[in-house]
mmCIF file of C-alpha atoms and ligand atoms in Angstrom:
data_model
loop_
_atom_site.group_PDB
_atom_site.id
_atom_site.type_symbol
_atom_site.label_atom_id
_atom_site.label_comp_id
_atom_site.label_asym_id
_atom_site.label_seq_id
_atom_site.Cartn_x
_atom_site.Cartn_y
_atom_site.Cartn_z
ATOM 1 C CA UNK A 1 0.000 0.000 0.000
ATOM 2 C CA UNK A 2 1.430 3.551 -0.934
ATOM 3 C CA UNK A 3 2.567 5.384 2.442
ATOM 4 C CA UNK A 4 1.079 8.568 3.113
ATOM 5 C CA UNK A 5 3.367 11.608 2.604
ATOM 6 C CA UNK A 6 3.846 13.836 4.957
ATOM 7 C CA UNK A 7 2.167 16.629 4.883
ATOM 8 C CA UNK A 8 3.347 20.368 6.012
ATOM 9 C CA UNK A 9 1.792 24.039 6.115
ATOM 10 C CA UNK A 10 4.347 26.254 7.607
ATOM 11 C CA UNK A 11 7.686 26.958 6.233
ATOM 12 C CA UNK A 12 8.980 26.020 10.508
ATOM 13 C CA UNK A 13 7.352 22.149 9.608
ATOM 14 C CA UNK A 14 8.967 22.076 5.740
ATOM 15 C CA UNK A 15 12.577 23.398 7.083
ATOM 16 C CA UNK A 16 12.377 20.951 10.766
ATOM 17 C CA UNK A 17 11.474 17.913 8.227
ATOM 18 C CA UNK A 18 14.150 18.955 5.540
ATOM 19 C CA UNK A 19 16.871 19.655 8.161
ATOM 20 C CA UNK A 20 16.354 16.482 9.780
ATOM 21 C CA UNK A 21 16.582 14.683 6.480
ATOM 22 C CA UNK A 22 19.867 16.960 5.623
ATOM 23 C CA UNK A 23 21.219 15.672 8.840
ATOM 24 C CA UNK A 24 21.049 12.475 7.954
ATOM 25 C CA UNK A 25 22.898 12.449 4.927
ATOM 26 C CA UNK A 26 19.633 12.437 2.444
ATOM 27 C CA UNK A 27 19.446 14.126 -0.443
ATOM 28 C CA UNK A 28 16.236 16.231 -1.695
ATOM 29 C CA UNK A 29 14.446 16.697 -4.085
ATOM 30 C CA UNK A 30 11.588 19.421 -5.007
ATOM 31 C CA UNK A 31 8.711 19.474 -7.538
ATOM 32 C CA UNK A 32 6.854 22.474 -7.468
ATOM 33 C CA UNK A 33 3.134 22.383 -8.743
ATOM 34 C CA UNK A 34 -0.027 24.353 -8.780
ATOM 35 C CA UNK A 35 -2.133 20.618 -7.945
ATOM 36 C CA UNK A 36 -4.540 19.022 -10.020
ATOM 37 C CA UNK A 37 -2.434 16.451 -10.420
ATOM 38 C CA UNK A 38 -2.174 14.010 -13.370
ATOM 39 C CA UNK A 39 -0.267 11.263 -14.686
ATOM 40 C CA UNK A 40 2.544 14.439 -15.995
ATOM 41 C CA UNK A 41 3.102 15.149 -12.953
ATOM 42 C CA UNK A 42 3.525 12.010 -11.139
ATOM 43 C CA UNK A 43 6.088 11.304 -13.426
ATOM 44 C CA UNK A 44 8.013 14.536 -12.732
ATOM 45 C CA UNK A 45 8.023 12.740 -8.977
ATOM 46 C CA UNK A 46 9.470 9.230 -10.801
ATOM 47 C CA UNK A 47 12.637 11.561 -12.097
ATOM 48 C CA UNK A 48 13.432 13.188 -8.806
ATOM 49 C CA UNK A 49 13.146 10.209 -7.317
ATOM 50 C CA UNK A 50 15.809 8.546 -9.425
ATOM 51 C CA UNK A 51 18.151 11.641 -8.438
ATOM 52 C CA UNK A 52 16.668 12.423 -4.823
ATOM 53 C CA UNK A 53 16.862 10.567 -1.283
ATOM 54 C CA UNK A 54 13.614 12.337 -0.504
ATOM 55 C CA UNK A 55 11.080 14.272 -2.592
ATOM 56 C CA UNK A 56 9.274 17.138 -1.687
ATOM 57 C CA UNK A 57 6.116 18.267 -4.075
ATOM 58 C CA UNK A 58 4.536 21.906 -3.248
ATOM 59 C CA UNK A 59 1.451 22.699 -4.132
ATOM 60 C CA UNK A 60 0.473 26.038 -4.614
ATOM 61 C CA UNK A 61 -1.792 27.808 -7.352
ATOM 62 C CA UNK A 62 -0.056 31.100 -7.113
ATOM 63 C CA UNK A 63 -1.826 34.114 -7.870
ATOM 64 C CA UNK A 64 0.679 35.894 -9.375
ATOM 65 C CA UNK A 65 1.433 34.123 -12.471
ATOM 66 C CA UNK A 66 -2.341 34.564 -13.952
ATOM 67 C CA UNK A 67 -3.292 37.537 -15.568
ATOM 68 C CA UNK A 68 -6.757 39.524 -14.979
ATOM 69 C CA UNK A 69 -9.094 37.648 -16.724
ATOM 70 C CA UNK A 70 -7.220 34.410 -16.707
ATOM 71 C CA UNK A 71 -8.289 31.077 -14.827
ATOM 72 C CA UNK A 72 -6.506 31.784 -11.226
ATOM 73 C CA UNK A 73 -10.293 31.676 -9.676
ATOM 74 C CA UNK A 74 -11.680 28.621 -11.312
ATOM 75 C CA UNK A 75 -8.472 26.688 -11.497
ATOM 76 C CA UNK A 76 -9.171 23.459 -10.547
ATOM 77 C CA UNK A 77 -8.481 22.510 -6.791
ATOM 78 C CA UNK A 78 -8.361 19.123 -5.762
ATOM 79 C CA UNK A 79 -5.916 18.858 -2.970
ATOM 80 C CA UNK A 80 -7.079 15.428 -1.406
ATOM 81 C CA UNK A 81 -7.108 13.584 -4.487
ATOM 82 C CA UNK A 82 -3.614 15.466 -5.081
ATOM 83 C CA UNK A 83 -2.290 13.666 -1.800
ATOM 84 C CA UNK A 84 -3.508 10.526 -2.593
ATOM 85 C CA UNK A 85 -2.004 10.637 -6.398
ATOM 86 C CA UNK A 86 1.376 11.566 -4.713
ATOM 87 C CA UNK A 87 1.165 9.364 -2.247
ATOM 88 C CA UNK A 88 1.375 6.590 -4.869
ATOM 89 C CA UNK A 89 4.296 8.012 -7.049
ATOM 90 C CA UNK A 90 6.172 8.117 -3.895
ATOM 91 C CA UNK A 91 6.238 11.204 -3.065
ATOM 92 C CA UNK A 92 7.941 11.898 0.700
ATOM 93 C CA UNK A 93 6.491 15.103 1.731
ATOM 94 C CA UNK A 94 3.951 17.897 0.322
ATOM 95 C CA UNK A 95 4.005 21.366 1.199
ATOM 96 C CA UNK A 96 0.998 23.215 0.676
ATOM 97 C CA UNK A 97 1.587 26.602 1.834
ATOM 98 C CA UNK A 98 -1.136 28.110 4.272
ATOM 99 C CA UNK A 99 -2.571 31.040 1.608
ATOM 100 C CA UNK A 100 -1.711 34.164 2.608
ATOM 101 C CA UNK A 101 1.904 33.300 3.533
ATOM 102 C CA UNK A 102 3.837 33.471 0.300
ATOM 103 C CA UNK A 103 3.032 36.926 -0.298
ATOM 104 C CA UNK A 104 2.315 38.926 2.819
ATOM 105 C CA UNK A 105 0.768 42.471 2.825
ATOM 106 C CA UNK A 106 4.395 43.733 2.573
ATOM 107 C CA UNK A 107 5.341 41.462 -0.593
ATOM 108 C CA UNK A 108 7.458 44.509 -2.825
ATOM 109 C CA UNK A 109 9.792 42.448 -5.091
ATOM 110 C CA UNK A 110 9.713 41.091 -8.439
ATOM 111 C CA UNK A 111 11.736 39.461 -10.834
ATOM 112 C CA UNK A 112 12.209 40.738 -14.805
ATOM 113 C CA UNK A 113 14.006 37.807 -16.551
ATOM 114 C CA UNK A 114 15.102 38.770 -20.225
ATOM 115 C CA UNK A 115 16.807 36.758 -22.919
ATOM 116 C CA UNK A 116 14.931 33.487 -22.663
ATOM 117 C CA UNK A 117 11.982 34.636 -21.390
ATOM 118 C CA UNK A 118 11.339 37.343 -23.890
ATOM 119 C CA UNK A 119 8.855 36.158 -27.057
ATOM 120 C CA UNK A 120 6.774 33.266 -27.062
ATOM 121 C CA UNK A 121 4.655 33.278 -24.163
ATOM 122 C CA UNK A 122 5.835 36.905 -23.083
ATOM 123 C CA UNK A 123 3.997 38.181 -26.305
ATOM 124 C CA UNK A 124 0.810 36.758 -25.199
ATOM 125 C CA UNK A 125 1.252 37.146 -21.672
ATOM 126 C CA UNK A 126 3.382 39.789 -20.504
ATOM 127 C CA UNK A 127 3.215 39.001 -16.546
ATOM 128 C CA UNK A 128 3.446 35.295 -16.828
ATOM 129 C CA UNK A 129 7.323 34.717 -16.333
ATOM 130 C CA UNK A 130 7.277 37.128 -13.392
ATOM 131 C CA UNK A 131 4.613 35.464 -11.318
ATOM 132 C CA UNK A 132 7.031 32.153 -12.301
ATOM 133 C CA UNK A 133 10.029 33.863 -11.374
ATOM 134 C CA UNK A 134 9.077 35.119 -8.057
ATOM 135 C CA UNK A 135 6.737 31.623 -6.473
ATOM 136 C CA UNK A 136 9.810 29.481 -7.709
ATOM 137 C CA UNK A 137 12.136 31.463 -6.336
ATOM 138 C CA UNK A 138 10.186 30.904 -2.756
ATOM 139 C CA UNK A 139 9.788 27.926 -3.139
ATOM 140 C CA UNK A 140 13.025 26.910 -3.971
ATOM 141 C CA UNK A 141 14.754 28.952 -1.065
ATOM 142 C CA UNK A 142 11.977 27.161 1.131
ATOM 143 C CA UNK A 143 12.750 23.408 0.566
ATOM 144 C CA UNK A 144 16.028 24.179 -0.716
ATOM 145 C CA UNK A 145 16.365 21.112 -2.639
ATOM 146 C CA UNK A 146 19.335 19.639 -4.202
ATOM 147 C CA UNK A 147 17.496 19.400 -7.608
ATOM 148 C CA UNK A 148 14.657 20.539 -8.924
ATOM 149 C CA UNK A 149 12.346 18.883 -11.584
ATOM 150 C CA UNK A 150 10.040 20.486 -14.207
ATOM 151 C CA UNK A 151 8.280 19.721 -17.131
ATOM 152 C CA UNK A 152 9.408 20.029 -20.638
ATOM 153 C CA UNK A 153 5.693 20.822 -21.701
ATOM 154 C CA UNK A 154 6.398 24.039 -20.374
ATOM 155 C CA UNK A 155 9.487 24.631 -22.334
ATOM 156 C CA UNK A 156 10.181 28.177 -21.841
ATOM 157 C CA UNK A 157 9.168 28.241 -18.488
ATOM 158 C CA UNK A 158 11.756 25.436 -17.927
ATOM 159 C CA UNK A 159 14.599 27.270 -19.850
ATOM 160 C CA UNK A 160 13.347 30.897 -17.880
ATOM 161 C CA UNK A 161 14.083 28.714 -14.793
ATOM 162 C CA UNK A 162 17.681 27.156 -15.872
ATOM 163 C CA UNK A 163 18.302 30.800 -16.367
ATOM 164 C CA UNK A 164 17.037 31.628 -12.654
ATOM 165 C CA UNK A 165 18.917 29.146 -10.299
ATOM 166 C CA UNK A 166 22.075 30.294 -12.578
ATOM 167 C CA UNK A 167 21.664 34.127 -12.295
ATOM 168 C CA UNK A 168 20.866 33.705 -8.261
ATOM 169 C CA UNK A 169 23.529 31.584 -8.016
ATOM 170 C CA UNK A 170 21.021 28.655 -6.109
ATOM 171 C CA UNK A 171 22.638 25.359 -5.857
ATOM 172 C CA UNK A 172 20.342 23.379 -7.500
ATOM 173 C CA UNK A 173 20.039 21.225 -10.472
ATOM 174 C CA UNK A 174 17.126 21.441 -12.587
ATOM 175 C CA UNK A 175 16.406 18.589 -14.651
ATOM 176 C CA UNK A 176 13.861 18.745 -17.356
ATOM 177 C CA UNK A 177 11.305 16.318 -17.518
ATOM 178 C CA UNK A 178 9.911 14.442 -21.030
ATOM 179 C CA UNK A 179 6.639 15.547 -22.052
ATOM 180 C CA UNK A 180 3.472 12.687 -20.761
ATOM 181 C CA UNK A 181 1.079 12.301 -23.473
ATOM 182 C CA UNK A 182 -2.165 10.915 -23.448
ATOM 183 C CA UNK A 183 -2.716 7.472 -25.897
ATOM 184 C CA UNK A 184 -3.923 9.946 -28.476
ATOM 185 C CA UNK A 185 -0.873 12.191 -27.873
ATOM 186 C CA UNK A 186 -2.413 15.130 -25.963
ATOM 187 C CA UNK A 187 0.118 16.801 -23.742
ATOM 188 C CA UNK A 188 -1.428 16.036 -20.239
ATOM 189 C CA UNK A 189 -2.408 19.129 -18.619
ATOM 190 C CA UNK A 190 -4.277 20.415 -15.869
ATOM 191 C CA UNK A 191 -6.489 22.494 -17.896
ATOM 192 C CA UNK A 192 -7.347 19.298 -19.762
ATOM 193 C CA UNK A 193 -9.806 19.132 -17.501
ATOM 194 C CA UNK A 194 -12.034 21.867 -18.961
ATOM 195 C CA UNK A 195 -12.846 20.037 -21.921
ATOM 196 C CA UNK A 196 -15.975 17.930 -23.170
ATOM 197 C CA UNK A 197 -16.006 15.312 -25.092
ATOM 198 C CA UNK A 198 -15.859 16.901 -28.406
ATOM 199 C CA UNK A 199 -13.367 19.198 -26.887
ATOM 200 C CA UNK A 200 -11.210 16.724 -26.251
ATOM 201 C CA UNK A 201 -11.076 15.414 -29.653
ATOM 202 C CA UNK A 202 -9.808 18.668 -31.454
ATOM 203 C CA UNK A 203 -7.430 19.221 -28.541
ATOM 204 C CA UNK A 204 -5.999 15.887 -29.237
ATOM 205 C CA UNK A 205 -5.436 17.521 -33.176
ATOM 206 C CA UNK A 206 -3.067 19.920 -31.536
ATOM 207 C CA UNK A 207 0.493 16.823 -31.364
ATOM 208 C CA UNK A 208 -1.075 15.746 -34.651
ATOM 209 C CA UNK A 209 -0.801 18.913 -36.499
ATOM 210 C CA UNK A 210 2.523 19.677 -34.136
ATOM 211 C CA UNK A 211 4.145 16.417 -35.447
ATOM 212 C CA UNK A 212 3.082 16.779 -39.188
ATOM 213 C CA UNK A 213 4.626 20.388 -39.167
ATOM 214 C CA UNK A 214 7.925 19.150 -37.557
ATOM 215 C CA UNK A 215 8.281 16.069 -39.921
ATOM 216 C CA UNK A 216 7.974 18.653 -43.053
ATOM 217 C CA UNK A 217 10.425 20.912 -41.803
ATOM 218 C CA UNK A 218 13.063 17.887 -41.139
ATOM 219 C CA UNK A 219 11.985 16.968 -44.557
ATOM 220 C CA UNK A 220 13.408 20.227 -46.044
ATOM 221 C CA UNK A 221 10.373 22.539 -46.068
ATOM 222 C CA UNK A 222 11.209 26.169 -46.039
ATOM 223 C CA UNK A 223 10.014 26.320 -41.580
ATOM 224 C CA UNK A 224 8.368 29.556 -42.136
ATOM 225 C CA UNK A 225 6.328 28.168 -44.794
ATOM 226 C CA UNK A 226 5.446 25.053 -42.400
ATOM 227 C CA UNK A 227 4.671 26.893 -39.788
ATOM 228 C CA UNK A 228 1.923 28.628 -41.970
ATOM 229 C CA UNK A 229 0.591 25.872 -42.943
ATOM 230 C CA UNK A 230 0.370 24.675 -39.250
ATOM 231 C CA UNK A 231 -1.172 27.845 -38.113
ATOM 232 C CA UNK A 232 -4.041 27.311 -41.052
ATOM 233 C CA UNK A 233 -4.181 23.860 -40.382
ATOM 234 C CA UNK A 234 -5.646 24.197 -36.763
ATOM 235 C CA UNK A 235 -8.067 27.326 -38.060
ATOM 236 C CA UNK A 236 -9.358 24.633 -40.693
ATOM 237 C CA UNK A 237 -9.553 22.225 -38.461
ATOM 238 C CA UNK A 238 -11.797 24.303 -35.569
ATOM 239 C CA UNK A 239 -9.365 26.419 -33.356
ATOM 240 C CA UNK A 240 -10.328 29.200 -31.940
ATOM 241 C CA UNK A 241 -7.046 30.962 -32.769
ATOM 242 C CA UNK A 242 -3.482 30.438 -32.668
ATOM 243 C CA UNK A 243 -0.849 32.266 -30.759
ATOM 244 C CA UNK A 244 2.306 31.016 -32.538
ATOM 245 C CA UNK A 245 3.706 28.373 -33.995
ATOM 246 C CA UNK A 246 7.565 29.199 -33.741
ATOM 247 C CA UNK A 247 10.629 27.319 -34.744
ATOM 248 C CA UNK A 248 13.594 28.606 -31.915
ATOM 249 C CA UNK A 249 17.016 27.403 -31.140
ATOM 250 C CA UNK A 250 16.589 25.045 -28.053
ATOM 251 C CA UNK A 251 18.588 26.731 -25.156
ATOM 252 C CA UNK A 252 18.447 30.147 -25.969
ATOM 253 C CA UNK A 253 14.714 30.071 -27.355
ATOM 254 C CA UNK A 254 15.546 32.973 -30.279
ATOM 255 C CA UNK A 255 13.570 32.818 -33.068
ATOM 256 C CA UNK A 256 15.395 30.879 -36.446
ATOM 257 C CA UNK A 257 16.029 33.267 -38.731
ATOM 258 C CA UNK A 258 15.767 32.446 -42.763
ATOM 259 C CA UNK A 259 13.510 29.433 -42.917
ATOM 260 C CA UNK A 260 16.282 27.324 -42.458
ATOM 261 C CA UNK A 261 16.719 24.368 -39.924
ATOM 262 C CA UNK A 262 19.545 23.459 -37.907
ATOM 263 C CA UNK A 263 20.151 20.867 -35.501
ATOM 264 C CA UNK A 264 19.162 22.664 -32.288
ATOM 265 C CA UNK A 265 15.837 23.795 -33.305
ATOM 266 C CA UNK A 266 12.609 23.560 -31.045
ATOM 267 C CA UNK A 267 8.934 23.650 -32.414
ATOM 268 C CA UNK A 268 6.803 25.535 -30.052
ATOM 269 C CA UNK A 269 3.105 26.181 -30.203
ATOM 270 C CA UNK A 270 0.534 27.756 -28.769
ATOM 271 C CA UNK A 271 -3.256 27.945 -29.435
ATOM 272 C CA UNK A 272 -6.629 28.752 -28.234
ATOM 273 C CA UNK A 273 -9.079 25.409 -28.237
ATOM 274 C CA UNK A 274 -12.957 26.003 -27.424
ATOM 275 C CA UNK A 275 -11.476 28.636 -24.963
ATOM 276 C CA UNK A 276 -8.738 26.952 -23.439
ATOM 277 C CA UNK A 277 -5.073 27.451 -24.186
ATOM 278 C CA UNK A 278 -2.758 24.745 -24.943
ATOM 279 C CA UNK A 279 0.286 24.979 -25.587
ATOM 280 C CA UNK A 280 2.933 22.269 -26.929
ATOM 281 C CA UNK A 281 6.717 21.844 -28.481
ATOM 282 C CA UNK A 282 8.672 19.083 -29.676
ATOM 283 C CA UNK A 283 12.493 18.761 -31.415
ATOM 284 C CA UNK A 284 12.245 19.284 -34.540
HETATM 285 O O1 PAF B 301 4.343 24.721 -14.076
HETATM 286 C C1 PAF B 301 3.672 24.992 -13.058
HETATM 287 O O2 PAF B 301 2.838 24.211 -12.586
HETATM 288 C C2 PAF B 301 3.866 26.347 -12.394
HETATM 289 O O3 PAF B 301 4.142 27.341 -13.334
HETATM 290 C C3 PAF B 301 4.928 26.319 -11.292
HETATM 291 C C4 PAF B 301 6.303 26.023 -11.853
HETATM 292 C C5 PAF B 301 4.567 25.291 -10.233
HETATM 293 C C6 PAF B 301 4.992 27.694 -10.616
HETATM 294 O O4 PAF B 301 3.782 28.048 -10.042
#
């Protein structure tokens, strides 16, 4: 039967229970998440395991990473069923901070990352990367982990966060975890959730269209001219709209200039599905 995590509210239980791990010789681990846990996540648990003694998941749906208008309200909350999902991947300890605590009434600082977090998802939402910046930075001085995991499905946000830990000089390695797909390929996501049936089945068009784009361009097609037909293939196909379909290089996330591929190019996409974002990438 899966043991029971353990579970902590205040930052005094997370640092006693990491301290006393620290002093005896373990190793930690830390996967931060916003909850509504699926089978993605659990796996990001499987990889720190594999490079962790003990693994600490947070689970926090921070505020400050949603813009007006955006889902932060109705974002789906299911903290028991979170427990018991991370109970059976493993997981040693959750901390779900007490609301209110990560930003008290005082809270003044933010983060601006450039470079890798500029484009992309910065074009569409501006604040996004900031309200990133600033939880993971918390959390990661919190649990102070010895790594780190997060997912690739979030590919900038992952490279925005390599860029992090090495501009605040943090000690911590941050491995990237493989994207979890669904049997029909759909990148699994917590926002899945907001779909009906029908939903479902044009979301699941998204890797489909994703893959055919990525196999023309290794096949020689001019990119910008694949990417267009990409972008018109998920209007045709019902979309609502589509923020980008972008070809960049892999680590620095600039855009490929010329149409022409090399060997370190990233497809990344973005679009709107009956009203619910979805974003994607895969090497190209
Ligand atoms: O990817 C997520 O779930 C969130 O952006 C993260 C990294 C937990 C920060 O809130």
């Amino acid at each position: 039967m899966a043991k029971t995590p353990i579970i902590v509210r205040t930052l005094r239980e997370l640092r006693g229970q990491v301290w006393e791990w620290r002093g005896s010789g373990e190793t930690i681990g830390c996967v931060p998440t916003m909850g509504a846990l699926h089978d993605g996540h659990l796996s990001l648990i499987t990889l720190a395991k594999k490079h962790a003694g003990k693994v600490v998941a947070t689970i926090f749906v921070n505020p400050t990473q949603f813009a007006p208008g955006e889902d932060f309200e109705s974002y789906p909350r299911t903290e028991a069923a979170d427990i018991a999902a991370l109970a059976s991947a493993g997981c040693d300890l959750v901390y779900i901070p007490e609301p209110g605590s990560m930003y008290d009434a005082g809270h003044c600082t933010s983060i601006k990352i450039r470079g890798v977090a500029e484009s992309l998802e910065t074009d569409h939402r501006p604040t996004f990367f900031d309200g990133v910046a600033i939880v993971v930075t918390k959390l990661l001085n919190r649990v102070a982990p010895d790594m780190a995991v997060f997912g690739e499905k979030d590919y900038q946000q992952l490279a925005t966060i390599r860029r992090l830990v090495i501009d605040f000089d943090m000690p911590i390695k941050i491995v990237g975890a493989p994207i979890a797909r669904d049997a029909h390929g759909l990148a699994l996501s917590s926002r899945n959730k907001y779909f009906d049936t029908d939903g479902l089945a044009l979301a699941r068009q998204l890797n489909v269209i994703m893959f055919e784009c990525a196999a023309k361009m290794r096949a020689g097609m001019n990119v910008d001219k694949a990417a267009e037909q990409a972008r018109q293939a998920f209007l045709d196909a019902g979309y609502d709209s589509v923020d980008y379909v972008s070809v960049a290089s892999k680590n620095s996330l600039t855009k490929l200039e010329g149409g022409i591929l090399n060997d370190n190019a990233r497809l990344l996409i973005a679009v709107h599905c009956r009203g619910v974002r979805l974003i994607d990438n895969c090497a190209i």
